Tab-separated table of C-alpha atoms in Angstrom:
chain	number	residue	atom	x	y	z
A	1	MET	CA	10.508	-17.471	16.134
A	2	ALA	CA	13.556	-16.258	14.167
A	3	GLU	CA	13.435	-12.495	13.179
A	4	PRO	CA	15.480	-10.561	10.705
A	5	ARG	CA	18.221	-8.437	12.043
A	6	GLU	CA	16.960	-4.987	12.998
A	7	HIS	CA	18.450	-3.346	9.891
A	8	GLU	CA	16.854	-5.779	7.449
A	9	SER	CA	13.493	-4.403	6.210
A	10	GLY	CA	11.493	-6.701	4.000
A	11	ILE	CA	10.341	-10.280	4.099
A	12	ARG	CA	11.828	-13.297	5.661
A	13	VAL	CA	10.351	-16.595	4.788
A	14	GLN	CA	9.798	-18.820	7.750
A	15	PRO	CA	10.363	-22.582	7.223
A	16	ASN	CA	6.993	-24.175	6.557
A	17	GLY	CA	5.552	-21.029	8.133
A	18	PRO	CA	4.565	-17.547	7.382
A	19	TYR	CA	6.256	-14.491	5.775
A	20	LEU	CA	7.786	-12.476	8.471
A	21	VAL	CA	7.738	-8.782	7.547
A	22	ARG	CA	9.702	-5.914	8.996
A	23	ASP	CA	9.058	-2.144	8.272
A	24	THR	CA	7.379	-2.603	4.946
A	25	PRO	CA	3.858	-0.965	4.118
A	26	LEU	CA	0.862	-3.293	3.492
A	27	VAL	CA	-2.032	-2.423	1.245
A	28	ARG	CA	-5.120	-3.954	-0.310
A	29	ARG	CA	-5.088	-4.146	-4.074
A	30	ARG	CA	-7.342	-5.547	-6.759
A	31	GLN	CA	-7.660	-5.786	-10.557
A	32	VAL	CA	-9.900	-3.380	-12.389
A	33	GLN	CA	-11.494	-5.323	-15.294
A	34	SER	CA	-13.422	-4.404	-18.410
A	35	GLU	CA	-16.947	-5.376	-19.060
A	36	HIS	CA	-15.426	-8.462	-20.951
A	37	GLY	CA	-13.529	-9.541	-17.803
A	38	GLU	CA	-10.228	-8.356	-19.194
A	39	PRO	CA	-7.697	-7.103	-16.546
A	40	MET	CA	-7.047	-3.318	-17.275
A	41	THR	CA	-5.216	-1.840	-14.432
A	42	TRP	CA	-4.527	-2.190	-10.705
A	43	GLN	CA	-6.466	-0.294	-7.987
A	44	THR	CA	-5.100	0.305	-4.461
A	45	LEU	CA	-7.967	0.119	-2.096
A	46	HIS	CA	-6.620	1.134	1.210
A	47	ASP	CA	-3.618	0.967	3.629
A	48	VAL	CA	-3.699	-2.035	6.094
A	49	ASP	CA	-2.562	-1.034	9.694
A	50	THR	CA	0.487	-3.142	10.785
A	51	ARG	CA	3.130	-3.139	13.471
A	52	GLU	CA	6.745	-2.773	12.614
A	53	VAL	CA	7.066	-6.560	12.455
A	54	TYR	CA	4.048	-8.754	11.324
A	55	ALA	CA	3.457	-12.129	9.901
A	56	LEU	CA	1.573	-12.817	6.632
A	57	CYS	CA	-0.102	-16.297	6.088
A	58	ARG	CA	1.757	-18.384	3.503
A	59	CYS	CA	-0.299	-21.718	3.903
A	60	GLY	CA	-3.712	-20.319	2.799
A	61	GLY	CA	-5.465	-21.602	6.022
A	62	SER	CA	-5.538	-18.614	8.346
A	63	ALA	CA	-8.881	-17.488	9.580
A	64	ASN	CA	-7.396	-14.029	9.834
A	65	LYS	CA	-6.009	-13.509	6.332
A	66	PRO	CA	-3.788	-11.885	5.220
A	67	PHE	CA	-2.204	-12.436	8.685
A	68	CYS	CA	-0.923	-15.618	9.999
A	69	ASP	CA	-2.977	-17.294	12.826
A	70	GLY	CA	-0.753	-20.313	13.231
A	71	SER	CA	-2.678	-22.598	11.047
A	72	HIS	CA	0.372	-23.946	9.183
A	73	ALA	CA	1.445	-25.789	12.286
A	74	SER	CA	-1.753	-28.022	12.126
A	75	ASN	CA	-2.863	-28.283	8.432
A	76	GLY	CA	0.216	-30.134	7.141
A	77	PHE	CA	1.648	-27.083	5.182
A	78	ASP	CA	4.630	-27.878	3.084
A	79	GLY	CA	6.333	-24.582	2.448
A	80	THR	CA	9.515	-25.985	0.708
A	81	GLU	CA	10.926	-23.303	-1.569
A	82	THR	CA	11.627	-24.572	-5.133
A	83	ALA	CA	11.774	-21.192	-7.099
A	84	THR	CA	15.082	-20.622	-8.917
A	85	THR	CA	17.460	-18.078	-7.424
A	86	GLU	CA	18.930	-17.370	-10.763
A	87	PRO	CA	18.782	-13.672	-11.887
A	88	TYR	CA	15.969	-12.649	-14.363
A	89	ALA	CA	18.424	-11.695	-17.052
A	90	ALA	CA	19.895	-15.293	-17.051
A	91	ARG	CA	16.511	-16.941	-17.632
A	92	ALA	CA	14.358	-14.447	-19.684
A	93	LYS	CA	14.166	-14.677	-23.565
A	94	ASP	CA	13.830	-11.632	-25.916
A	95	LEU	CA	10.580	-11.813	-27.770
A	96	GLY	CA	11.413	-9.102	-30.274
A	97	GLY	CA	9.372	-6.013	-31.336
A	98	THR	CA	9.676	-3.056	-33.516
A	99	GLY	CA	10.875	0.027	-31.528
A	100	ILE	CA	10.735	-2.105	-28.379
A	101	THR	CA	12.113	-5.198	-27.198
A	102	VAL	CA	9.995	-7.301	-24.778
A	103	THR	CA	11.694	-9.769	-22.562
A	104	ASP	CA	9.714	-12.857	-20.987
A	105	ASP	CA	10.468	-15.337	-18.196
A	106	ARG	CA	7.751	-17.952	-18.271
A	107	ALA	CA	9.083	-19.519	-15.043
A	108	ILE	CA	7.706	-16.812	-12.866
A	109	CYS	CA	4.472	-15.912	-14.571
A	110	GLU	CA	1.408	-16.016	-12.172
A	111	HIS	CA	-1.254	-15.790	-15.079
A	112	ALA	CA	-2.712	-12.351	-13.952
A	113	GLY	CA	-3.870	-11.850	-17.553
A	114	PHE	CA	-2.626	-8.163	-18.271
A	115	CYS	CA	-0.634	-9.495	-21.203
A	116	GLY	CA	-3.723	-9.567	-23.506
A	117	ASN	CA	-7.164	-8.492	-24.273
A	118	LYS	CA	-9.928	-9.676	-26.641
A	119	GLN	CA	-8.169	-8.232	-29.614
A	120	THR	CA	-4.528	-8.939	-29.119
A	121	ASN	CA	-1.661	-10.093	-26.899
A	122	VAL	CA	1.905	-9.267	-26.093
A	123	TRP	CA	3.259	-12.123	-28.203
A	124	THR	CA	1.054	-11.305	-31.271
A	125	MET	CA	1.921	-7.760	-31.105
A	126	VAL	CA	5.712	-8.380	-31.099
A	127	ARG	CA	5.366	-11.126	-33.821
A	128	ASP	CA	3.311	-9.165	-36.355
A	129	ALA	CA	5.240	-5.970	-36.220
A	130	SER	CA	2.231	-4.020	-35.066
A	131	THR	CA	4.605	-2.156	-32.686
A	132	GLU	CA	5.686	-0.120	-35.666
A	133	ASP	CA	2.747	1.943	-34.670
A	134	SER	CA	3.425	4.196	-31.641
A	135	ILE	CA	-0.149	3.802	-30.324
A	136	ALA	CA	0.168	0.032	-30.370
A	137	ARG	CA	3.618	0.258	-28.744
A	138	ALA	CA	2.203	2.259	-25.922
A	139	GLN	CA	-0.484	-0.353	-25.461
A	140	LEU	CA	2.138	-3.000	-25.327
A	141	MET	CA	4.165	-0.961	-22.755
A	142	ALA	CA	1.144	-0.544	-20.474
A	143	MET	CA	0.349	-4.423	-20.628
A	144	VAL	CA	3.947	-5.170	-19.654
A	145	GLU	CA	4.214	-2.606	-16.914
A	146	ARG	CA	1.031	-4.045	-15.308
A	147	CYS	CA	2.468	-7.668	-15.239
A	148	PRO	CA	2.662	-8.148	-11.351
A	149	SER	CA	5.189	-10.834	-11.408
A	150	GLY	CA	7.707	-9.051	-13.459
A	151	ALA	CA	7.753	-11.983	-15.913
A	152	LEU	CA	7.430	-9.396	-18.812
A	153	THR	CA	9.835	-6.464	-19.171
A	154	TYR	CA	10.570	-4.084	-22.038
A	155	ARG	CA	13.432	-1.838	-23.325
A	156	LEU	CA	13.296	0.795	-25.977
A	157	ALA	CA	17.035	0.802	-26.802
A	158	GLU	CA	18.261	-2.572	-28.224
A	159	GLU	CA	21.102	-2.669	-25.698
A	160	GLY	CA	19.514	-0.302	-23.184
A	161	PRO	CA	18.119	-1.070	-19.632
A	162	ALA	CA	14.760	-2.435	-18.894
A	163	ILE	CA	12.277	0.376	-18.308
A	164	GLU	CA	10.264	-0.134	-15.106
A	165	PRO	CA	7.218	1.739	-13.777
A	166	ASP	CA	7.806	4.092	-10.656
A	167	LEU	CA	6.279	1.990	-8.059
A	168	ARG	CA	6.114	2.488	-4.240
A	169	ARG	CA	7.811	0.015	-2.155
A	170	GLU	CA	5.030	-1.860	-0.489
A	171	ILE	CA	3.235	-5.200	-0.159
A	172	GLY	CA	-0.125	-5.454	-2.062
A	173	VAL	CA	-2.577	-8.116	-0.809
A	174	VAL	CA	-4.479	-9.033	-4.027
A	175	ASP	CA	-8.086	-10.065	-3.830
A	176	ASP	CA	-8.158	-13.907	-3.906
A	177	GLY	CA	-4.720	-13.848	-5.118
A	178	PRO	CA	-0.949	-13.541	-4.241
A	179	LEU	CA	1.079	-10.883	-2.513
A	180	PHE	CA	2.123	-8.374	-5.110
A	181	LEU	CA	5.444	-6.846	-4.151
A	182	THR	CA	6.461	-3.560	-5.671
A	183	GLY	CA	9.452	-1.029	-5.408
A	184	GLY	CA	12.187	-3.610	-4.611
A	185	VAL	CA	10.995	-5.334	-1.391
A	186	ARG	CA	13.709	-7.708	-0.066
A	187	VAL	CA	12.699	-11.371	0.298
A	188	GLN	CA	14.989	-13.760	2.183
A	189	ARG	CA	14.340	-17.423	1.879
A	190	SER	CA	14.228	-19.672	4.872
A	191	ASP	CA	17.824	-20.930	4.241
A	192	GLY	CA	19.152	-17.290	4.199
A	193	THR	CA	19.291	-16.988	0.375
A	194	VAL	CA	18.001	-13.583	-0.957
A	195	GLN	CA	15.774	-13.668	-3.904
A	196	GLU	CA	16.810	-11.171	-6.761
A	197	ILE	CA	15.382	-7.883	-5.611
A	198	ARG	CA	13.053	-6.641	-8.348
A	199	ASN	CA	10.476	-3.847	-8.877
A	200	ARG	CA	7.658	-6.318	-9.407
A	201	VAL	CA	7.413	-9.671	-7.700
A	202	THR	CA	4.474	-12.107	-6.821
A	203	LEU	CA	4.499	-14.364	-3.672
A	204	CYS	CA	2.215	-17.325	-3.122
A	205	ARG	CA	-0.237	-16.874	-0.194
A	206	CYS	CA	-2.677	-19.901	-0.982
A	207	GLY	CA	-0.169	-22.585	-0.084
A	208	ALA	CA	-0.487	-24.330	-3.411
A	209	SER	CA	2.192	-22.916	-5.566
A	210	LYS	CA	4.790	-25.408	-6.997
A	211	ASN	CA	7.210	-22.587	-7.348
A	212	LYS	CA	7.276	-21.294	-3.852
A	213	PRO	CA	7.876	-18.764	-2.417
A	214	LEU	CA	6.708	-17.364	-5.922
A	215	CYS	CA	3.096	-17.600	-7.053
A	216	ASP	CA	2.335	-19.734	-10.062
A	217	GLY	CA	-1.346	-18.994	-10.490
A	218	SER	CA	-2.386	-22.009	-8.314
A	219	HIS	CA	-4.731	-19.923	-6.278
A	220	ARG	CA	-7.391	-20.198	-9.175
A	221	GLU	CA	-7.039	-23.829	-9.261
A	222	VAL	CA	-7.627	-24.418	-5.650
A	223	GLY	CA	-10.417	-21.756	-5.322
A	224	PHE	CA	-8.433	-19.453	-2.835
A	225	ARG	CA	-10.644	-16.753	-1.432
A	226	ASP	CA	-9.658	-13.650	0.449
A	227	ALA	CA	-11.333	-10.458	-0.874
A	228	ALA	CA	-11.016	-6.883	0.589
A	229	GLU	CA	-14.584	-6.940	1.786
A	230	THR	CA	-13.375	-9.492	4.429
A	231	PRO	CA	-12.318	-7.520	7.632
A	232	VAL	CA	-8.680	-7.921	8.673
A	233	VAL	CA	-7.433	-7.500	12.128
A	234	VAL	CA	-3.820	-7.259	13.327
A	235	THR	CA	-3.294	-9.701	15.966
A	236	ASP	CA	-0.680	-10.105	18.541
A	237	ALA	CA	-0.666	-13.933	18.256
A	238	GLN	CA	2.565	-15.510	17.452
A	239	PRO	CA	2.609	-17.912	14.585
A	240	ALA	CA	2.587	-21.420	16.120
A	241	GLY	CA	5.446	-23.781	15.142
A	242	SER	CA	7.704	-20.934	13.533
């Protein structure tokens, strides 16, 4: 199994196989929802013990999630990576806003739902000029900062830089969902290309995304299940077929 060079921390995607991770903390993370089922914030549940190098399941079939157990070698997993490698700035569109400019890249949205609630959403707020109000503007900023894929960003100065939350460099295993990378985790594709390093990124781990290695929300459609209540065990097993 090919491994990254010693100095390369982060993730290396294995061809039709797992994510090989080096020197990057792993945690369990879940959404905190309102009584109406609206995503409100993120809760980190606990650290997950790992070795310096470990393999995370990408096909969705492992019996030892989030770790790889070699199931990709026998379940016909097609891990072809089709996500764009263009930088975010080249793809994203300015949505506008008053006192704030929101930028959106629909191509990498994973539909986590933080961009709206039962009263409003990001697109309505920037369109109807409600962000003239500082309270509404703060609500909009919180929505954008909790977007795990980084599809949404904002800046306060028209020509200024995007403002990002201060997030620890780690991999978050989301209940029944993707891997939520924060703090600039490096992701190298199986052909050696490095994805743009960003503060917020989501990677598919159900095996069904049409935008691999990125998540596109397919875990909901296929009924992917892997909640934090399920015990996880770090295994010495080498992912078969890698």
